[in-house]
Amino acid sequence: DAKTTQPTSMDCAEGRAANLPCNHSTISGNEYVYWYRQIHSQGPQYIIHGLKNNETNEMASLIITEDRKSSTLILPHATLRDTAVYYCIVRRPDSGYALNFGKGTSLLVTP
Amino acid sequence: DTEVTQTPKHLVMGMTNKKSLKCEQHMGHRAMYWYKQKAKKPPELMFVYSYEKLSINESVPSRFSPECPNSSLLNLHLHALQPEDSALYLCASSRTQGETQYFGPGTRLLVL
C-alpha cells in the first residue's frame, strides 16, 4: 500500500470548514483513499473513501486531485466533537487486511 | 447500522488471570479483526477471521488466543499476560476481506 504524509496537527475554529490534507504521491491506479478518525480513547470511526472521483456523505467531503497524488478531507462545519486524530490510509481492496493507520493529523477544534 | 459492540469496556487483570474479550456485530459481515493500540500509537493488527476461519495471525504471542464461534461473534482469550500487554483492544468487521472496516469502541485492558 502507498505511503501517506499528513501534517502532525491542525487547528480549526468551531463552525468553520476543516480542510485536512494528505499526500500520497506513490499511489497506484487501483488504490483507494480512506479516511478514519479516532476520538480520544474510542475506536476508529470510518468517515469516507474514494478512488478518483470526489465523494461526499453526511460526515464529510473527499476531494482527490486529478493526478491522485493528494487528497483533502473537508469537514464543512467543524464542531468541538470533531476534535480527533484523522488518519488518511491508501490501500488496495485485495492487499490484505490490515489498515496502516500511520501517524495521522491531530485536529483541534476551538470555540 | 454499522455497530460493532465490545465487552467489557474496561478490564483489570493480574498476570496469572484468565479473561476473555468479546466482540459482536449483526451486520452480516464475514470478516472480523482484532487490533491492539498502545498509548499514543496507531492501531496494529493482531488477527483476522474470514468466514469464521483464522486467516491472519500477525505473529501474536500464544498468551492471546482468538476464537470465532459464529459469524457474529469474536472472542479474544487472555492468559498469563504481561504488564506490557496493557492497551486498548479494538475489534473491527467488514463485509468481506479488504472492504471497509468498522470498529467497536474497544476494551481498555490493564495488566497488573
GROMACS .gro file of C-alpha atoms in nm:
model
  223
    1ASP     CA    1   0.000   0.000   0.000
    2ALA     CA    2   0.118   0.353  -0.079
    3LYS     CA    3   0.265   0.566   0.197
    4THR     CA    4   0.080   0.878   0.312
    5THR     CA    5   0.202   1.206   0.460
    6GLN     CA    6  -0.018   1.420   0.681
    7PRO     CA    7   0.051   1.726   0.897
    8THR     CA    8   0.103   1.636   1.259
    9SER     CA    9  -0.155   1.878   1.391
   10MET     CA   10  -0.407   2.141   1.282
   11ASP     CA   11  -0.642   2.387   1.448
   12CYS     CA   12  -0.984   2.493   1.330
   13ALA     CA   13  -1.239   2.737   1.470
   14GLU     CA   14  -1.578   2.594   1.552
   15GLY     CA   15  -1.827   2.648   1.271
   16ARG     CA   16  -1.557   2.687   1.008
   17ALA     CA   17  -1.460   2.429   0.749
   18ALA     CA   18  -1.174   2.199   0.844
   19ASN     CA   19  -0.957   2.101   0.548
   20LEU     CA   20  -0.723   1.814   0.621
   21PRO     CA   21  -0.460   1.741   0.354
   22CYS     CA   22  -0.296   1.411   0.271
   23ASN     CA   23  -0.014   1.342   0.028
   24HIS     CA   24   0.008   1.002  -0.138
   25SER     CA   25   0.239   1.063  -0.432
   26THR     CA   26   0.315   0.692  -0.487
   27ILE     CA   27  -0.049   0.586  -0.509
   28SER     CA   28  -0.122   0.331  -0.778
   29GLY     CA   29  -0.424   0.310  -1.004
   30ASN     CA   30  -0.625   0.060  -0.804
   31GLU     CA   31  -0.560   0.203  -0.459
   32TYR     CA   32  -0.838   0.375  -0.270
   33VAL     CA   33  -0.803   0.666  -0.028
   34TYR     CA   34  -0.972   0.602   0.306
   35TRP     CA   35  -1.025   0.841   0.596
   36TYR     CA   36  -1.085   0.735   0.953
   37ARG     CA   37  -1.083   0.937   1.271
   38GLN     CA   38  -1.027   0.845   1.632
   39ILE     CA   39  -1.168   1.050   1.912
   40HIS     CA   40  -0.968   1.015   2.232
   41SER     CA   41  -0.988   0.664   2.381
   42GLN     CA   42  -1.256   0.550   2.135
   43GLY     CA   43  -1.241   0.311   1.841
   44PRO     CA   44  -1.155   0.449   1.496
   45GLN     CA   45  -1.456   0.573   1.303
   46TYR     CA   46  -1.485   0.530   0.927
   47ILE     CA   47  -1.551   0.861   0.754
   48ILE     CA   48  -1.530   0.825   0.377
   49HIS     CA   49  -1.331   0.669   0.095
   50GLY     CA   50  -1.280   0.723  -0.276
   51LEU     CA   51  -1.086   0.609  -0.580
   52LYS     CA   52  -1.064   0.910  -0.813
   53ASN     CA   53  -1.392   1.097  -0.806
   54ASN     CA   54  -1.478   1.339  -0.530
   55GLU     CA   55  -1.707   1.189  -0.270
   56THR     CA   56  -1.949   1.336  -0.018
   57ASN     CA   57  -2.150   1.184   0.262
   58GLU     CA   58  -2.327   1.310   0.572
   59MET     CA   59  -1.999   1.346   0.758
   60ALA     CA   60  -1.752   1.493   0.512
   61SER     CA   61  -1.633   1.550   0.158
   62LEU     CA   62  -1.328   1.395  -0.001
   63ILE     CA   63  -1.151   1.583  -0.275
   64ILE     CA   64  -0.892   1.386  -0.474
   65THR     CA   65  -0.664   1.571  -0.715
   66GLU     CA   66  -0.674   1.474  -1.079
   67ASP     CA   67  -0.332   1.306  -1.062
   68ARG     CA   68  -0.446   1.133  -0.740
   69LYS     CA   69  -0.124   1.224  -0.562
   70SER     CA   70  -0.301   1.412  -0.287
   71SER     CA   71  -0.642   1.449  -0.130
   72THR     CA   72  -0.826   1.670   0.117
   73LEU     CA   73  -1.086   1.573   0.370
   74ILE     CA   74  -1.333   1.854   0.433
   75LEU     CA   75  -1.549   1.881   0.742
   76PRO     CA   76  -1.782   2.161   0.629
   77HIS     CA   77  -1.883   2.299   0.968
   78ALA     CA   78  -1.646   2.174   1.236
   79THR     CA   79  -1.779   2.126   1.588
   80LEU     CA   80  -1.596   2.063   1.914
   81ARG     CA   81  -1.689   1.695   1.879
   82ASP     CA   82  -1.480   1.677   1.563
   83THR     CA   83  -1.162   1.709   1.771
   84ALA     CA   84  -0.982   1.384   1.695
   85VAL     CA   85  -0.688   1.223   1.518
   86TYR     CA   86  -0.764   1.188   1.147
   87TYR     CA   87  -0.598   0.909   0.952
   88CYS     CA   88  -0.555   0.904   0.575
   89ILE     CA   89  -0.499   0.547   0.452
   90VAL     CA   90  -0.427   0.431   0.100
   91ARG     CA   91  -0.492   0.068   0.019
   92ARG     CA   92  -0.592  -0.181  -0.245
   93PRO     CA   93  -0.907  -0.380  -0.165
   94ASP     CA   94  -0.715  -0.705  -0.208
   95SER     CA   95  -0.393  -0.603  -0.033
   96GLY     CA   96  -0.451  -0.795   0.282
   97TYR     CA   97  -0.648  -0.695   0.575
   98ALA     CA   98  -0.455  -0.457   0.799
   99LEU     CA   99  -0.523  -0.085   0.789
  100ASN     CA  100  -0.192   0.100   0.801
  101PHE     CA  101  -0.300   0.395   1.012
  102GLY     CA  102   0.022   0.593   1.009
  103LYS     CA  103   0.055   0.885   1.249
  104GLY     CA  104  -0.246   1.089   1.138
  105THR     CA  105  -0.335   1.455   1.193
  106SER     CA  106  -0.446   1.570   1.534
  107LEU     CA  107  -0.727   1.819   1.470
  108LEU     CA  108  -0.822   2.057   1.748
  109VAL     CA  109  -1.148   2.245   1.704
  110THR     CA  110  -1.160   2.552   1.923
  111PRO     CA  111  -1.459   2.756   2.042
  112ASP     CA  112  -2.644   0.016   1.113
  113THR     CA  113  -2.266  -0.008   1.138
  114GLU     CA  114  -2.238  -0.103   1.503
  115VAL     CA  115  -1.973  -0.327   1.648
  116THR     CA  116  -2.004  -0.386   2.021
  117GLN     CA  117  -1.728  -0.487   2.261
  118THR     CA  118  -1.740  -0.602   2.619
  119PRO     CA  119  -1.615  -0.526   2.872
  120LYS     CA  120  -1.526  -0.159   2.827
  121HIS     CA  121  -1.253  -0.181   3.090
  122LEU     CA  122  -1.068  -0.479   3.232
  123VAL     CA  123  -0.804  -0.507   3.503
  124MET     CA  124  -0.632  -0.842   3.540
  125GLY     CA  125  -0.334  -0.994   3.712
  126MET     CA  126  -0.062  -1.177   3.529
  127THR     CA  127  -0.197  -1.517   3.638
  128ASN     CA  128  -0.558  -1.450   3.545
  129LYS     CA  129  -0.756  -1.583   3.251
  130LYS     CA  130  -1.004  -1.346   3.094
  131SER     CA  131  -1.185  -1.302   2.763
  132LEU     CA  132  -1.279  -1.006   2.547
  133LYS     CA  133  -1.595  -1.025   2.342
  134CYS     CA  134  -1.688  -0.860   2.013
  135GLU     CA  135  -2.023  -0.880   1.835
  136GLN     CA  136  -2.169  -0.748   1.511
  137HIS     CA  137  -2.504  -0.807   1.345
  138MET     CA  138  -2.432  -0.655   1.006
  139GLY     CA  139  -2.381  -0.989   0.833
  140HIS     CA  140  -2.009  -0.918   0.798
  141ARG     CA  141  -1.793  -1.224   0.731
  142ALA     CA  142  -1.452  -1.077   0.821
  143MET     CA  143  -1.361  -0.981   1.175
  144TYR     CA  144  -1.041  -0.836   1.315
  145TRP     CA  145  -0.856  -0.779   1.641
  146TYR     CA  146  -0.625  -0.478   1.672
  147LYS     CA  147  -0.408  -0.366   1.961
  148GLN     CA  148  -0.341   0.002   2.030
  149LYS     CA  149  -0.079   0.126   2.273
  150ALA     CA  150  -0.095   0.480   2.410
  151LYS     CA  151  -0.020   0.750   2.150
  152LYS     CA  152   0.034   0.488   1.878
  153PRO     CA  153  -0.187   0.382   1.587
  154PRO     CA  154  -0.377   0.052   1.599
  155GLU     CA  155  -0.184  -0.259   1.496
  156LEU     CA  156  -0.343  -0.570   1.350
  157MET     CA  157  -0.334  -0.889   1.558
  158PHE     CA  158  -0.571  -1.139   1.396
  159VAL     CA  159  -0.815  -1.168   1.107
  160TYR     CA  160  -1.101  -1.414   1.074
  161SER     CA  161  -1.268  -1.470   0.743
  162TYR     CA  162  -1.582  -1.685   0.727
  163GLU     CA  163  -1.513  -1.798   1.084
  164LYS     CA  164  -1.166  -1.925   0.996
  165LEU     CA  165  -0.842  -1.769   1.117
  166SER     CA  166  -0.673  -1.623   0.810
  167ILE     CA  167  -0.407  -1.397   0.958
  168ASN     CA  168  -0.208  -1.414   1.280
  169GLU     CA  169   0.043  -1.129   1.292
  170SER     CA  170   0.294  -1.327   1.499
  171VAL     CA  171   0.097  -1.264   1.816
  172PRO     CA  172   0.220  -1.442   2.133
  173SER     CA  173   0.025  -1.752   2.230
  174ARG     CA  174  -0.097  -1.588   2.551
  175PHE     CA  175  -0.354  -1.426   2.318
  176SER     CA  176  -0.595  -1.683   2.177
  177PRO     CA  177  -0.868  -1.575   1.934
  178GLU     CA  178  -1.190  -1.762   1.874
  179CYS     CA  179  -1.475  -1.709   1.628
  180PRO     CA  180  -1.767  -1.928   1.744
  181ASN     CA  181  -2.003  -1.796   1.475
  182SER     CA  182  -2.024  -1.529   1.210
  183SER     CA  183  -2.141  -1.262   1.455
  184LEU     CA  184  -1.910  -1.322   1.746
  185LEU     CA  185  -1.536  -1.288   1.801
  186ASN     CA  186  -1.358  -1.358   2.127
  187LEU     CA  187  -1.004  -1.293   2.245
  188HIS     CA  188  -0.895  -1.519   2.530
  189LEU     CA  189  -0.620  -1.385   2.751
  190HIS     CA  190  -0.391  -1.589   2.974
  191ALA     CA  191  -0.068  -1.512   3.157
  192LEU     CA  192  -0.044  -1.161   3.018
  193GLN     CA  193   0.238  -0.922   3.093
  194PRO     CA  194   0.210  -0.559   3.204
  195GLU     CA  195   0.330  -0.450   2.860
  196ASP     CA  196   0.015  -0.605   2.715
  197SER     CA  197  -0.184  -0.322   2.869
  198ALA     CA  198  -0.351  -0.145   2.578
  199LEU     CA  199  -0.678  -0.066   2.402
  200TYR     CA  200  -0.801  -0.376   2.220
  201LEU     CA  201  -1.014  -0.299   1.919
  202CYS     CA  202  -1.243  -0.523   1.723
  203ALA     CA  203  -1.348  -0.446   1.367
  204SER     CA  204  -1.559  -0.612   1.100
  205SER     CA  205  -1.609  -0.581   0.726
  206ARG     CA  206  -1.847  -0.734   0.477
  207THR     CA  207  -1.566  -0.939   0.331
  208GLN     CA  208  -1.188  -0.921   0.341
  209GLY     CA  209  -1.048  -0.597   0.209
  210GLU     CA  210  -1.370  -0.399   0.236
  211THR     CA  211  -1.439  -0.106   0.465
  212GLN     CA  212  -1.374  -0.194   0.826
  213TYR     CA  213  -1.599  -0.074   1.107
  214PHE     CA  214  -1.460  -0.059   1.457
  215GLY     CA  215  -1.601  -0.115   1.800
  216PRO     CA  216  -1.535   0.118   2.094
  217GLY     CA  217  -1.257  -0.103   2.229
  218THR     CA  218  -1.172  -0.268   2.558
  219ARG     CA  219  -0.913  -0.090   2.770
  220LEU     CA  220  -0.703  -0.355   2.937
  221LEU     CA  221  -0.472  -0.304   3.233
  222VAL     CA  222  -0.244  -0.589   3.336
  223LEU     CA  223  -0.101  -0.561   3.686
   0.00000   0.00000   0.00000
